[in-house]
Coordinates of N, CA and C in Angstrom, one line a residue:
M541 N -6.5 -27.8 -6.4 CA -5.3 -27.3 -6.8 C -4.3 -27.2 -5.6
D542 N -3.1 -27.5 -5.8 CA -2.1 -27.4 -4.7 C -1.7 -26.0 -4.5
T543 N -1.9 -25.5 -3.3 CA -1.6 -24.1 -3.0 C -0.1 -24.0 -2.4
Q544 N 0.5 -25.1 -2.2 CA 1.9 -25.0 -1.7 C 2.8 -24.6 -2.9
R545 N 3.6 -23.6 -2.7 CA 4.5 -23.1 -3.8 C 5.9 -23.4 -3.5
V546 N 6.7 -23.6 -4.6 CA 8.1 -23.8 -4.4 C 8.8 -22.4 -4.4
T547 N 10.0 -22.4 -3.8 CA 10.8 -21.2 -3.8 C 11.6 -21.2 -5.1
P548 N 12.2 -20.0 -5.4 CA 13.1 -20.0 -6.6 C 14.3 -21.0 -6.5
N549 N 14.9 -21.2 -5.3 CA 15.9 -22.1 -5.1 C 15.5 -23.6 -5.3
E550 N 14.3 -23.9 -4.8 CA 13.7 -25.2 -4.9 C 13.4 -25.5 -6.4
A551 N 12.9 -24.5 -7.1 CA 12.7 -24.6 -8.5 C 14.0 -25.0 -9.3
K552 N 15.0 -24.2 -8.9 CA 16.3 -24.5 -9.6 C 16.8 -25.9 -9.3
R553 N 16.6 -26.4 -8.0 CA 17.0 -27.8 -7.7 C 16.2 -28.8 -8.5
I554 N 15.0 -28.6 -8.6 CA 14.1 -29.5 -9.4 C 14.6 -29.6 -10.8
I555 N 14.9 -28.5 -11.5 CA 15.3 -28.5 -12.9 C 16.7 -29.1 -12.9
K556 N 17.6 -28.7 -12.0 CA 19.0 -29.3 -12.0 C 18.9 -30.8 -11.9
S557 N 18.1 -31.4 -11.1 CA 18.0 -32.8 -11.0 C 17.5 -33.4 -12.2
E558 N 16.5 -32.8 -12.9 CA 16.0 -33.3 -14.2 C 17.1 -33.3 -15.3
L559 N 17.8 -32.2 -15.4 CA 18.9 -32.0 -16.4 C 20.0 -33.0 -16.1
D560 N 20.4 -33.2 -14.8 CA 21.4 -34.1 -14.5 C 21.0 -35.6 -14.8
R561 N 19.7 -35.9 -14.4 CA 19.2 -37.2 -14.6 C 19.2 -37.6 -16.1
R562 N 19.0 -36.6 -17.0 CA 19.0 -36.9 -18.4 C 20.3 -36.6 -19.1
N563 N 21.3 -36.3 -18.3 CA 22.7 -36.0 -18.8 C 22.7 -34.9 -19.8
L564 N 21.9 -33.8 -19.6 CA 21.8 -32.7 -20.5 C 22.8 -31.6 -20.0
P565 N 23.7 -31.1 -20.9 CA 24.6 -30.1 -20.5 C 24.0 -28.7 -20.3
Y566 N 24.5 -28.0 -19.3 CA 24.1 -26.6 -19.1 C 25.2 -26.0 -18.3
T567 N 25.3 -24.6 -18.3 CA 26.3 -23.9 -17.5 C 25.9 -23.5 -16.2
K568 N 24.6 -22.9 -16.1 CA 24.1 -22.5 -14.8 C 22.6 -22.3 -14.9
L569 N 22.0 -22.2 -13.7 CA 20.5 -22.0 -13.6 C 20.3 -20.7 -12.8
T570 N 19.4 -19.9 -13.3 CA 19.0 -18.7 -12.5 C 17.4 -18.8 -12.4
A571 N 16.9 -18.2 -11.3 CA 15.5 -18.2 -11.1 C 15.1 -16.8 -10.5
R572 N 13.9 -16.4 -10.9 CA 13.4 -15.1 -10.4 C 11.9 -15.2 -10.4
T573 N 11.3 -14.4 -9.5 CA 9.9 -14.3 -9.3 C 9.4 -13.1 -10.0
I574 N 8.4 -13.2 -10.9 CA 7.9 -12.1 -11.6 C 6.4 -11.9 -11.1
G575 N 6.1 -10.7 -10.7 CA 4.8 -10.4 -10.2 C 3.9 -9.8 -11.4
F576 N 2.7 -10.3 -11.4 CA 1.7 -9.8 -12.4 C 0.6 -9.0 -11.8
S577 N 0.9 -8.2 -10.7 CA -0.1 -7.5 -10.0 C -0.8 -6.5 -10.8
D578 N -0.1 -5.9 -11.8 CA -0.7 -5.0 -12.7 C -1.8 -5.6 -13.6
L579 N -1.8 -6.9 -13.7 CA -2.8 -7.6 -14.5 C -3.8 -8.4 -13.5
A580 N -3.8 -8.0 -12.3 CA -4.6 -8.6 -11.2 C -4.4 -10.1 -11.1
R581 N -3.1 -10.5 -11.2 CA -2.7 -11.9 -11.1 C -1.7 -12.0 -10.1
A582 N -1.4 -13.2 -9.6 CA -0.4 -13.5 -8.7 C 1.0 -13.5 -9.4
S583 N 2.0 -13.9 -8.7 CA 3.4 -14.0 -9.2 C 3.7 -15.4 -9.7
C584 N 4.8 -15.5 -10.4 CA 5.2 -16.8 -10.9 C 6.7 -16.9 -10.9
I585 N 7.3 -18.0 -10.6 CA 8.7 -18.2 -10.7 C 9.1 -18.7 -12.1
F586 N 10.2 -18.1 -12.6 CA 10.7 -18.5 -13.9 C 12.2 -18.9 -13.7
V587 N 12.5 -20.1 -14.2 CA 13.9 -20.6 -14.2 C 14.5 -20.5 -15.6
R588 N 15.7 -20.0 -15.7 CA 16.4 -19.9 -16.9 C 17.5 -20.9 -16.9
I589 N 17.6 -21.6 -18.0 CA 18.7 -22.6 -18.1 C 19.7 -22.0 -19.1
H590 N 20.9 -21.7 -18.6 CA 22.0 -21.1 -19.4 C 22.9 -22.1 -20.0
G591 N 23.3 -21.9 -21.2 CA 24.3 -22.8 -21.8 C 23.8 -24.1 -22.3
W592 N 22.5 -24.2 -22.7 CA 22.0 -25.5 -23.2 C 21.2 -25.3 -24.4
H593 N 21.0 -26.3 -25.2 CA 20.2 -26.2 -26.4 C 19.0 -27.2 -26.2
P594 N 17.8 -26.7 -26.0 CA 16.6 -27.5 -25.6 C 16.4 -28.7 -26.5
A595 N 16.3 -28.6 -27.8 CA 16.0 -29.7 -28.7 C 14.8 -30.6 -28.1
P596 N 14.9 -31.9 -28.3 CA 13.7 -32.7 -27.9 C 13.3 -32.7 -26.4
A597 N 14.3 -32.4 -25.6 CA 14.0 -32.5 -24.1 C 13.2 -31.3 -23.6
W598 N 13.1 -30.3 -24.4 CA 12.4 -29.0 -24.0 C 11.0 -29.3 -23.4
D599 N 10.2 -30.1 -24.1 CA 8.8 -30.4 -23.7 C 8.8 -31.1 -22.3
D600 N 9.7 -32.0 -22.2 CA 9.8 -32.8 -20.9 C 10.2 -31.9 -19.7
I601 N 11.2 -31.1 -19.9 CA 11.7 -30.2 -18.9 C 10.6 -29.2 -18.5
R602 N 9.9 -28.6 -19.6 CA 8.9 -27.7 -19.3 C 7.7 -28.3 -18.6
A603 N 7.4 -29.6 -18.9 CA 6.3 -30.3 -18.2 C 6.6 -30.4 -16.7
V604 N 7.9 -30.7 -16.4 CA 8.3 -30.9 -15.0 C 8.1 -29.6 -14.3
A605 N 8.5 -28.5 -14.9 CA 8.3 -27.2 -14.3 C 6.8 -26.8 -14.0
V606 N 6.0 -27.0 -15.0 CA 4.6 -26.7 -14.9 C 3.9 -27.6 -13.8
T607 N 4.3 -28.8 -13.8 CA 3.8 -29.7 -12.7 C 4.1 -29.2 -11.3
N608 N 5.3 -28.6 -11.2 CA 5.7 -28.1 -9.9 C 5.4 -26.6 -9.6
G609 N 4.6 -26.0 -10.5 CA 4.1 -24.7 -10.3 C 5.0 -23.5 -10.7
F610 N 5.9 -23.8 -11.6 CA 6.7 -22.7 -12.1 C 6.9 -22.8 -13.6
R611 N 7.7 -22.0 -14.2 CA 7.9 -22.0 -15.7 C 9.4 -21.9 -16.0
I612 N 9.7 -22.3 -17.2 CA 11.0 -22.3 -17.8 C 11.1 -21.1 -18.7
E613 N 12.1 -20.3 -18.6 CA 12.3 -19.2 -19.6 C 13.1 -19.7 -20.8
S614 N 12.7 -19.3 -21.9 CA 13.5 -19.7 -23.1 C 14.4 -18.5 -23.5

């Protein structure tokens, strides 16, 4: 397993490039790190895509996020 983690800004850049590559409209991206220490787990980065309608591209964008070690918020 890859232990190198992306930062919230890197996660936004990854999603931005995917959205732009697919010509999918959006208004902005935000990212935050959520800690799950109360559940004895590590933290995870979540990127929210504002102003878009996921439709068929949702699974592809989500897969890119998971591959890079973060998640997309719906």
